[in-house]
């Protein structure tokens, strides 16, 4: 201590207190030596003036303090005292793995109960919204658990989510219901081509209402089923309404969907509707419904699975990314002054979306004896029974035509493919 006090080149440590004979004395440093002060000592302060205590528990910017408090659970007693308890080892390991979920090699064979908790922990940390890392993490879960991650996906009127999260959407497997209504995809969209992949062969309900599709898009979507007997072969419900570029020739490609029970082609560019009705009934047994079918009211298809909240996070992130800046407010006020509306204020509505429209304008078909597809409303059961009596004669006619065709040479049994079909198959 004498060396420290006698040295001149040292930093000022502040006041130093020494206890002698039961009394506390403050030692002052001076140039001429050390002098003991017998004055009355000032009250000792543990913290300087203006110091405040702040409890930092979940601050993302302060990682050091977060690591210290992340292993504890803080609660308050009835008396208002702060009490903390240590977290379990399982929760600590679960939190560590969820923070590094994108580095997992594989989850195949991992228990589903623990995997669901791991998925929820990573979702709470918003790991699936991170670019790059979120896609890798989501692929690990979809490869191992398939329909548990997501069995039904509704992206109706969410074209921004499709454009921003296309690769994430393509990673979902074993979907049974997919709603892409009012997304304006077009014939050449990458997602439309992905529908023919074997990963989506489990889709049974597909809604493609108002997507600017034409006969070329329908031909591309049905090519694997028509030729290779794979793709959307399990499809039971198809909605192609509000696509005016689909003509009578495009409807002919739908005859390959043998399991189809419900079909909606309202608002398409059909010219000879009577012929189309007759072909649909003779080829795949679909009967025109006089009343709207409840299968096409878009209430059955909802986002269901572990990743249902992730889709909402994607929608929230994309909505925040396209929010107009503060500098664009004068422009919007000027547009309102001159009676103009921006695109965001007046979104385009899907045609034929009015539930009060005339039912005669709807071209919805159903299979009478299909167990999965419900018929029309009970009030119109008499009408459907009359139609069923008329359609009983047609199976006999079909059987006679099949017998006549069987007598023809065996060369006609092979599928006759056009040049466009061969080009399309070579692209897969």
Short mmCIF file of C-alpha atoms in Angstrom, two decimals:
data_model
loop_
_atom_site.label_atom_id
_atom_site.label_comp_id
_atom_site.label_asym_id
_atom_site.label_seq_id
_atom_site.Cartn_x
_atom_site.Cartn_y
_atom_site.Cartn_z
CA UNK A 1 0.00 0.00 0.00
CA UNK A 2 2.90 2.34 0.75
CA UNK A 3 4.25 1.78 -2.74
CA UNK A 4 0.87 2.62 -4.24
CA UNK A 5 0.49 5.78 -2.17
CA UNK A 6 4.06 7.00 -2.75
CA UNK A 7 3.89 6.57 -6.53
CA UNK A 8 3.14 9.75 -8.41
CA UNK A 9 2.17 8.36 -11.82
CA UNK A 10 -1.07 6.62 -10.97
CA UNK A 11 -4.70 7.08 -11.70
CA UNK A 12 -6.90 8.70 -9.09
CA UNK A 13 -8.76 5.85 -7.41
CA UNK A 14 -11.01 8.18 -5.48
CA UNK A 15 -11.38 8.28 -1.70
CA UNK A 16 -9.74 5.49 0.31
CA UNK A 17 -11.07 4.52 3.74
CA UNK A 18 -9.00 2.96 6.53
CA UNK A 19 -10.41 1.63 9.82
CA UNK A 20 -8.21 2.25 12.90
CA UNK A 21 -9.20 1.63 16.49
CA UNK A 22 -12.81 1.15 15.51
CA UNK A 23 -13.01 4.45 13.63
CA UNK A 24 -13.21 4.95 9.86
CA UNK A 25 -10.75 7.49 8.42
CA UNK A 26 -10.51 8.74 4.86
CA UNK A 27 -7.02 8.86 3.37
CA UNK A 28 -6.22 11.74 1.01
CA UNK A 29 -3.40 11.61 -1.54
CA UNK A 30 -1.17 14.67 -1.76
CA UNK A 31 2.08 15.55 -3.44
CA UNK A 32 4.02 15.92 -0.21
CA UNK A 33 3.00 12.58 1.23
CA UNK A 34 0.12 10.90 2.96
CA UNK A 35 -1.95 12.79 5.50
CA UNK A 36 -4.53 11.19 7.68
CA UNK A 37 -7.66 13.20 8.07
CA UNK A 38 -9.38 13.24 11.42
CA UNK A 39 -12.43 14.93 9.99
CA UNK A 40 -15.82 13.28 10.22
CA UNK A 41 -16.16 10.83 7.31
CA UNK A 42 -18.82 11.42 4.71
CA UNK A 43 -21.56 8.81 4.30
CA UNK A 44 -20.48 5.95 2.10
CA UNK A 45 -22.38 5.52 -1.22
CA UNK A 46 -22.51 2.17 -2.93
CA UNK A 47 -23.73 3.71 -6.22
CA UNK A 48 -23.17 7.23 -7.55
CA UNK A 49 -25.97 9.73 -7.80
CA UNK A 50 -28.40 9.24 -10.66
CA UNK A 51 -27.83 5.48 -10.85
CA UNK A 52 -30.93 3.42 -11.76
CA UNK A 53 -31.46 -0.33 -11.80
CA UNK A 54 -32.95 -1.83 -14.98
CA UNK A 55 -34.01 -5.45 -15.31
CA UNK A 56 -33.05 -6.66 -18.78
CA UNK A 57 -34.75 -9.97 -19.56
CA UNK A 58 -35.77 -10.09 -23.21
CA UNK A 59 -33.74 -7.39 -24.92
CA UNK A 60 -32.45 -8.63 -28.26
CA UNK A 61 -29.84 -5.85 -28.55
CA UNK A 62 -28.12 -6.78 -25.27
CA UNK A 63 -27.04 -10.36 -25.90
CA UNK A 64 -24.73 -10.60 -22.90
CA UNK A 65 -27.42 -9.84 -20.34
CA UNK A 66 -29.90 -11.98 -22.21
CA UNK A 67 -27.63 -15.00 -21.93
CA UNK A 68 -27.35 -14.44 -18.19
CA UNK A 69 -31.10 -14.24 -17.61
CA UNK A 70 -32.22 -16.73 -20.27
CA UNK A 71 -31.58 -19.67 -17.96
CA UNK A 72 -33.97 -18.41 -15.29
CA UNK A 73 -37.70 -17.88 -14.93
CA UNK A 74 -38.61 -14.67 -13.09
CA UNK A 75 -41.85 -14.49 -11.14
CA UNK A 76 -43.33 -12.30 -8.43
CA UNK A 77 -44.57 -13.47 -5.05
CA UNK A 78 -47.76 -12.30 -3.38
CA UNK A 79 -45.76 -9.81 -1.37
CA UNK A 80 -44.40 -8.28 -4.59
CA UNK A 81 -40.89 -9.68 -4.26
CA UNK A 82 -39.02 -10.85 -7.35
CA UNK A 83 -38.27 -14.55 -7.35
CA UNK A 84 -36.37 -16.56 -9.93
CA UNK A 85 -36.03 -20.26 -10.57
CA UNK A 86 -33.79 -22.20 -12.91
CA UNK A 87 -35.24 -23.59 -16.16
CA UNK A 88 -35.28 -27.31 -16.83
CA UNK A 89 -32.53 -28.89 -18.87
CA UNK A 90 -35.05 -29.87 -21.56
CA UNK A 91 -36.17 -26.25 -22.07
CA UNK A 92 -32.56 -25.05 -22.19
CA UNK A 93 -31.61 -27.62 -24.81
CA UNK A 94 -34.80 -26.92 -26.76
CA UNK A 95 -34.02 -23.21 -26.82
CA UNK A 96 -30.46 -23.79 -27.98
CA UNK A 97 -31.50 -26.11 -30.81
CA UNK A 98 -34.27 -23.74 -31.93
CA UNK A 99 -31.75 -20.90 -32.13
CA UNK A 100 -29.63 -23.05 -34.45
CA UNK A 101 -32.42 -24.96 -36.17
CA UNK A 102 -31.07 -24.23 -39.65
CA UNK A 103 -27.91 -26.27 -38.86
CA UNK A 104 -29.80 -29.51 -38.22
CA UNK A 105 -28.77 -32.29 -40.59
CA UNK A 106 -31.99 -34.32 -40.53
CA UNK A 107 -35.09 -34.92 -38.42
CA UNK A 108 -36.14 -38.21 -40.00
CA UNK A 109 -36.99 -40.68 -37.23
CA UNK A 110 -37.17 -37.98 -34.56
CA UNK A 111 -40.24 -38.22 -32.24
CA UNK A 112 -43.17 -36.15 -33.45
CA UNK A 113 -44.09 -34.84 -29.98
CA UNK A 114 -40.66 -33.31 -29.40
CA UNK A 115 -40.43 -32.12 -33.01
CA UNK A 116 -43.67 -30.17 -32.60
CA UNK A 117 -42.27 -28.42 -29.52
CA UNK A 118 -39.06 -27.67 -31.39
CA UNK A 119 -41.08 -26.25 -34.29
CA UNK A 120 -43.09 -24.04 -31.92
CA UNK A 121 -39.93 -22.79 -30.21
CA UNK A 122 -38.32 -21.89 -33.54
CA UNK A 123 -41.55 -20.23 -34.66
CA UNK A 124 -41.67 -18.11 -31.49
CA UNK A 125 -38.15 -16.90 -32.28
CA UNK A 126 -39.26 -16.14 -35.88
CA UNK A 127 -36.51 -18.33 -37.30
CA UNK A 128 -38.62 -19.29 -40.33
CA UNK A 129 -38.92 -15.67 -41.49
CA UNK A 130 -35.16 -15.25 -41.82
CA UNK A 131 -33.99 -15.29 -45.45
CA UNK A 132 -32.02 -18.40 -46.33
CA UNK A 133 -31.91 -19.92 -42.86
CA UNK A 134 -35.70 -20.06 -42.61
CA UNK A 135 -35.98 -22.03 -45.86
CA UNK A 136 -33.36 -24.57 -44.78
CA UNK A 137 -35.04 -25.08 -41.42
CA UNK A 138 -38.49 -25.48 -42.97
CA UNK A 139 -37.23 -28.06 -45.44
CA UNK A 140 -35.89 -30.24 -42.61
CA UNK A 141 -39.33 -30.37 -41.01
CA UNK A 142 -41.29 -30.94 -44.24
CA UNK A 143 -38.98 -33.76 -45.33
CA UNK A 144 -39.47 -35.60 -42.04
CA UNK A 145 -43.10 -34.92 -41.11
CA UNK A 146 -44.90 -33.96 -44.34
CA UNK A 147 -48.59 -33.33 -43.70
CA UNK A 148 -48.06 -32.67 -39.98
CA UNK A 149 -46.26 -29.46 -40.86
CA UNK A 150 -49.06 -28.40 -43.19
CA UNK A 151 -51.95 -30.44 -44.59
CA UNK A 152 -54.04 -27.58 -46.00
CA UNK A 153 -52.83 -24.25 -47.39
CA UNK A 154 -55.01 -21.25 -48.22
CA UNK A 155 -53.27 -18.49 -50.21
CA UNK A 156 -56.42 -16.89 -51.57
CA UNK A 157 -55.67 -13.35 -52.79
CA UNK A 158 -52.14 -13.50 -51.31
CA UNK A 159 -50.10 -13.00 -54.45
CA UNK A 160 -47.50 -10.99 -52.51
CA UNK A 161 -46.80 -13.93 -50.22
CA UNK A 162 -46.42 -16.21 -53.24
CA UNK A 163 -43.96 -13.88 -54.94
CA UNK A 164 -41.84 -13.37 -51.81
CA UNK A 165 -42.00 -16.88 -50.30
CA UNK A 166 -42.24 -19.06 -53.39
CA UNK A 167 -39.42 -21.43 -52.42
CA UNK A 168 -40.85 -21.87 -48.93
CA UNK A 169 -44.27 -22.68 -50.37
CA UNK A 170 -42.75 -25.23 -52.74
CA UNK A 171 -41.12 -26.99 -49.79
CA UNK A 172 -44.48 -28.14 -48.38
CA UNK A 173 -45.29 -31.78 -49.02
CA UNK A 174 -48.32 -34.04 -48.77
CA UNK A 175 -50.86 -31.23 -48.98
CA UNK A 176 -54.47 -32.31 -49.38
CA UNK A 177 -56.10 -28.91 -50.01
CA UNK A 178 -54.57 -25.94 -51.85
CA UNK A 179 -56.38 -22.65 -52.49
CA UNK A 180 -54.69 -20.29 -54.97
CA UNK A 181 -57.77 -18.28 -55.93
CA UNK A 182 -57.42 -14.69 -57.17
CA UNK A 183 -53.60 -14.79 -57.38
CA UNK A 184 -53.23 -14.01 -61.13
CA UNK A 185 -50.59 -16.70 -61.63
CA UNK A 186 -50.91 -17.23 -65.38
CA UNK A 187 -49.91 -20.21 -67.50
CA UNK A 188 -46.14 -19.82 -67.12
CA UNK A 189 -45.90 -19.38 -63.36
CA UNK A 190 -43.41 -21.58 -61.56
CA UNK A 191 -45.94 -22.60 -58.92
CA UNK A 192 -48.34 -23.92 -61.56
CA UNK A 193 -45.58 -26.17 -62.87
CA UNK A 194 -44.83 -27.31 -59.32
CA UNK A 195 -48.40 -28.59 -58.98
CA UNK A 196 -47.51 -31.52 -61.23
CA UNK A 197 -44.65 -32.59 -58.95
CA UNK A 198 -44.88 -35.89 -57.10
CA UNK A 199 -44.61 -34.00 -53.78
CA UNK A 200 -48.14 -32.66 -54.41
CA UNK A 201 -49.67 -35.85 -55.74
CA UNK A 202 -51.69 -36.04 -52.51
CA UNK A 203 -53.71 -32.91 -53.34
CA UNK A 204 -57.41 -33.70 -53.51
CA UNK A 205 -58.86 -30.17 -53.55
CA UNK A 206 -57.40 -27.49 -55.83
CA UNK A 207 -58.82 -23.98 -56.20
CA UNK A 208 -57.50 -22.00 -59.19
CA UNK A 209 -60.21 -19.41 -59.49
CA UNK A 210 -59.31 -16.17 -61.32
CA UNK A 211 -55.70 -17.00 -62.18
CA UNK A 212 -55.55 -15.89 -65.84
CA UNK A 213 -55.33 -19.49 -67.02
CA UNK A 214 -55.89 -20.59 -70.60
CA UNK A 215 -56.04 -23.87 -72.47
CA UNK A 216 -52.23 -24.02 -72.49
CA UNK A 217 -52.10 -23.86 -68.68
CA UNK A 218 -54.71 -26.61 -68.34
CA UNK A 219 -52.83 -28.77 -70.83
CA UNK A 220 -49.58 -28.32 -68.90
CA UNK A 221 -51.25 -29.10 -65.59
CA UNK A 222 -52.89 -32.30 -66.87
CA UNK A 223 -50.02 -33.63 -69.02
CA UNK A 224 -48.47 -35.94 -66.36
CA UNK A 225 -51.88 -37.43 -65.55
CA UNK A 226 -52.89 -37.92 -69.17
CA UNK A 227 -49.67 -39.59 -70.27
CA UNK A 228 -47.69 -40.92 -67.30
CA UNK A 229 -50.58 -41.46 -64.86
CA UNK A 230 -48.96 -39.39 -62.13
CA UNK A 231 -49.25 -35.87 -60.74
CA UNK A 232 -52.72 -34.71 -59.72
CA UNK A 233 -54.24 -38.15 -60.20
CA UNK A 234 -55.98 -38.06 -56.78
CA UNK A 235 -57.80 -34.80 -57.46
CA UNK A 236 -61.46 -34.89 -56.40
CA UNK A 237 -62.34 -31.16 -56.45
CA UNK A 238 -61.21 -28.58 -59.01
CA UNK A 239 -62.19 -24.92 -59.28
CA UNK A 240 -61.32 -23.25 -62.61
CA UNK A 241 -63.93 -20.51 -62.49
CA UNK A 242 -63.32 -16.93 -63.64
CA UNK A 243 -60.69 -17.90 -66.22
CA UNK A 244 -62.20 -16.60 -69.48
CA UNK A 245 -59.30 -17.89 -71.62
CA UNK A 246 -60.27 -21.52 -70.98
CA UNK A 247 -62.37 -22.74 -73.92
CA UNK A 248 -64.08 -25.96 -74.92
CA UNK A 249 -60.74 -27.48 -75.96
CA UNK A 250 -59.26 -26.89 -72.50
CA UNK A 251 -62.14 -28.69 -70.81
CA UNK A 252 -61.25 -31.78 -72.82
CA UNK A 253 -57.96 -32.09 -70.92
CA UNK A 254 -59.88 -32.54 -67.66
CA UNK A 255 -61.24 -35.94 -68.71
CA UNK A 256 -58.04 -37.53 -67.38
CA UNK A 257 -59.10 -36.75 -63.79
CA UNK A 258 -61.03 -39.96 -63.22
CA UNK A 259 -61.49 -39.38 -59.50
CA UNK A 260 -62.95 -35.90 -59.96
CA UNK A 261 -66.19 -35.46 -58.02
CA UNK A 262 -66.75 -31.67 -58.11
CA UNK A 263 -65.89 -29.20 -60.88
CA UNK A 264 -66.52 -25.47 -61.25
CA UNK A 265 -65.98 -23.88 -64.69
CA UNK A 266 -68.17 -20.81 -64.21
CA UNK A 267 -66.98 -17.68 -65.98
CA UNK A 268 -64.87 -19.50 -68.57
CA UNK A 269 -64.88 -18.95 -72.32
CA UNK A 270 -67.10 -21.87 -73.26
CA UNK A 271 -69.03 -21.56 -76.50
CA UNK A 272 -71.05 -24.78 -76.75
CA UNK A 273 -72.14 -25.32 -73.14
CA UNK A 274 -74.56 -28.15 -73.97
CA UNK A 275 -71.83 -30.18 -75.62
CA UNK A 276 -69.49 -29.61 -72.69
CA UNK A 277 -72.16 -30.78 -70.24
CA UNK A 278 -72.75 -33.90 -72.27
CA UNK A 279 -69.02 -34.72 -72.51
CA UNK A 280 -68.43 -34.22 -68.80
CA UNK A 281 -71.26 -36.59 -67.99
CA UNK A 282 -70.28 -39.26 -70.48
CA UNK A 283 -66.52 -39.24 -69.81
CA UNK A 284 -66.22 -38.74 -66.04
CA UNK A 285 -69.83 -38.90 -64.84
CA UNK A 286 -70.25 -35.29 -63.71
CA UNK A 287 -73.77 -33.85 -63.69
CA UNK A 288 -74.56 -30.14 -63.89
CA UNK A 289 -75.95 -28.74 -60.63
CA UNK A 290 -78.96 -26.45 -60.72
CA UNK A 291 -78.00 -24.81 -57.44
CA UNK A 292 -74.61 -23.61 -56.11
CA UNK A 293 -72.56 -26.29 -54.40
CA UNK A 294 -71.26 -25.60 -50.93
CA UNK A 295 -67.91 -27.16 -51.83
CA UNK A 296 -67.01 -24.00 -53.77
CA UNK A 297 -67.81 -21.38 -51.12
CA UNK A 298 -64.11 -21.38 -50.03
CA UNK A 299 -64.95 -22.17 -46.43
CA UNK A 300 -63.56 -25.71 -46.36
CA UNK A 301 -60.00 -24.85 -47.34
CA UNK A 302 -58.07 -23.30 -44.45
CA UNK A 303 -54.44 -23.24 -43.46
CA UNK A 304 -54.01 -26.11 -41.00
CA UNK A 305 -50.88 -27.63 -39.48
CA UNK A 306 -47.84 -26.70 -37.43
CA UNK A 307 -46.96 -23.92 -39.85
CA UNK A 308 -50.32 -22.10 -39.84
CA UNK A 309 -48.87 -19.19 -37.86
CA UNK A 310 -45.83 -19.03 -40.13
CA UNK A 311 -48.04 -18.20 -43.11
CA UNK A 312 -49.51 -15.35 -41.07
CA UNK A 313 -45.99 -14.15 -40.25
CA UNK A 314 -45.12 -14.18 -43.94
CA UNK A 315 -48.21 -12.14 -44.74
CA UNK A 316 -47.38 -9.66 -41.98
CA UNK A 317 -43.79 -9.26 -43.16
CA UNK A 318 -44.76 -8.76 -46.80
CA UNK A 319 -47.49 -6.30 -45.84
CA UNK A 320 -45.02 -4.22 -43.84
CA UNK A 321 -42.52 -4.30 -46.70
CA UNK A 322 -44.97 -2.74 -49.17
CA UNK A 323 -46.37 -0.13 -46.83
CA UNK A 324 -46.33 3.33 -48.42
CA UNK A 325 -43.73 5.67 -47.00
CA UNK A 326 -44.52 8.92 -45.28
CA UNK A 327 -43.35 10.84 -48.36
CA UNK A 328 -46.17 9.34 -50.40
CA UNK A 329 -48.89 10.82 -48.18
CA UNK A 330 -49.14 14.11 -50.12
CA UNK A 331 -49.65 12.09 -53.29
CA UNK A 332 -52.50 10.10 -51.77
CA UNK A 333 -54.15 13.25 -50.46
CA UNK A 334 -53.90 14.79 -53.92
CA UNK A 335 -55.48 11.70 -55.46
CA UNK A 336 -58.35 11.91 -53.01
CA UNK A 337 -58.79 15.60 -53.80
CA UNK A 338 -59.13 14.93 -57.51
CA UNK A 339 -61.38 11.94 -56.92
CA UNK A 340 -58.83 9.29 -57.81
CA UNK A 341 -58.14 6.16 -55.84
CA UNK A 342 -54.93 4.24 -55.54
CA UNK A 343 -54.71 0.54 -56.27
CA UNK A 344 -54.42 -0.31 -52.58
CA UNK A 345 -57.65 1.51 -51.76
CA UNK A 346 -59.68 -0.15 -54.51
CA UNK A 347 -58.46 -3.73 -54.88
CA UNK A 348 -59.71 -5.73 -57.80
CA UNK A 349 -62.39 -8.20 -56.84
CA UNK A 350 -62.78 -11.61 -58.34
CA UNK A 351 -65.62 -11.76 -60.86
CA UNK A 352 -68.62 -13.85 -59.95
CA UNK A 353 -67.73 -13.40 -56.29
CA UNK A 354 -71.17 -12.07 -55.43
CA UNK A 355 -73.12 -14.78 -53.57
CA UNK A 356 -76.41 -13.25 -54.73
CA UNK A 357 -75.70 -13.79 -58.43
CA UNK A 358 -78.01 -15.85 -60.57
CA UNK A 359 -77.38 -19.58 -60.11
CA UNK A 360 -77.99 -20.21 -63.82
CA UNK A 361 -74.70 -18.46 -64.62
CA UNK A 362 -72.75 -20.98 -62.54
CA UNK A 363 -71.39 -24.07 -64.23
CA UNK A 364 -70.79 -26.39 -61.32
CA UNK A 365 -70.77 -30.16 -61.70
CA UNK A 366 -70.87 -32.99 -59.20
CA UNK A 367 -70.87 -36.76 -59.22
CA UNK A 368 -74.18 -38.11 -57.98
CA UNK A 369 -73.02 -41.22 -56.13
CA UNK A 370 -69.70 -39.89 -54.86
CA UNK A 371 -69.37 -40.27 -51.06
CA UNK A 372 -66.93 -37.37 -50.70
CA UNK A 373 -68.96 -34.77 -52.58
CA UNK A 374 -72.31 -33.66 -51.24
CA UNK A 375 -75.11 -32.99 -53.66
CA UNK A 376 -77.22 -29.85 -53.90
CA UNK A 377 -79.39 -28.47 -51.17
CA UNK A 378 -82.26 -30.60 -49.88
CA UNK A 379 -84.86 -28.30 -51.41
CA UNK A 380 -83.76 -29.32 -54.87
CA UNK A 381 -83.54 -33.06 -54.32
CA UNK A 382 -86.52 -33.56 -56.62
CA UNK A 383 -84.67 -31.89 -59.48
CA UNK A 384 -81.55 -34.01 -58.93
CA UNK A 385 -83.63 -37.21 -58.79
CA UNK A 386 -85.19 -36.42 -62.16
CA UNK A 387 -81.76 -35.85 -63.65
CA UNK A 388 -80.52 -39.14 -62.22
CA UNK A 389 -83.38 -41.01 -63.91
CA UNK A 390 -82.48 -39.47 -67.25
CA UNK A 391 -78.81 -40.32 -66.82
CA UNK A 392 -79.49 -44.03 -66.15
CA UNK A 393 -79.86 -44.72 -69.85
CA UNK A 394 -76.41 -43.36 -70.66
CA UNK A 395 -74.27 -46.06 -69.00
CA UNK A 396 -75.87 -48.67 -71.30
CA UNK A 397 -74.97 -46.55 -74.31
CA UNK A 398 -71.41 -46.18 -73.03
CA UNK A 399 -71.06 -49.94 -72.54
CA UNK A 400 -72.18 -50.57 -76.14
CA UNK A 401 -69.70 -48.06 -77.52
CA UNK A 402 -66.90 -49.63 -75.44
CA UNK A 403 -67.68 -53.07 -76.86
CA UNK A 404 -67.59 -51.69 -80.39
CA UNK A 405 -64.29 -49.97 -79.73
CA UNK A 406 -62.77 -53.16 -78.30
CA UNK A 407 -63.28 -54.90 -81.63
CA UNK A 408 -61.09 -52.34 -83.40
CA UNK A 409 -57.36 -53.00 -83.94
CA UNK A 410 -55.11 -52.92 -80.90
CA UNK A 411 -53.21 -49.93 -82.26
CA UNK A 412 -55.98 -47.62 -81.12
CA UNK A 413 -55.45 -48.66 -77.51
CA UNK A 414 -52.25 -46.64 -77.35
CA UNK A 415 -52.46 -42.96 -76.47
CA UNK A 416 -52.08 -40.66 -79.47
CA UNK A 417 -49.89 -37.74 -78.44
CA UNK A 418 -49.54 -34.49 -80.28
CA UNK A 419 -46.23 -32.73 -80.92
CA UNK A 420 -47.00 -30.20 -78.19
CA UNK A 421 -47.52 -33.00 -75.67
CA UNK A 422 -44.18 -34.57 -76.49
CA UNK A 423 -42.44 -31.21 -76.12
CA UNK A 424 -44.16 -30.68 -72.80
CA UNK A 425 -43.14 -34.14 -71.50
CA UNK A 426 -39.54 -33.58 -72.50
CA UNK A 427 -39.48 -30.46 -70.32
CA UNK A 428 -40.12 -32.49 -67.13
#
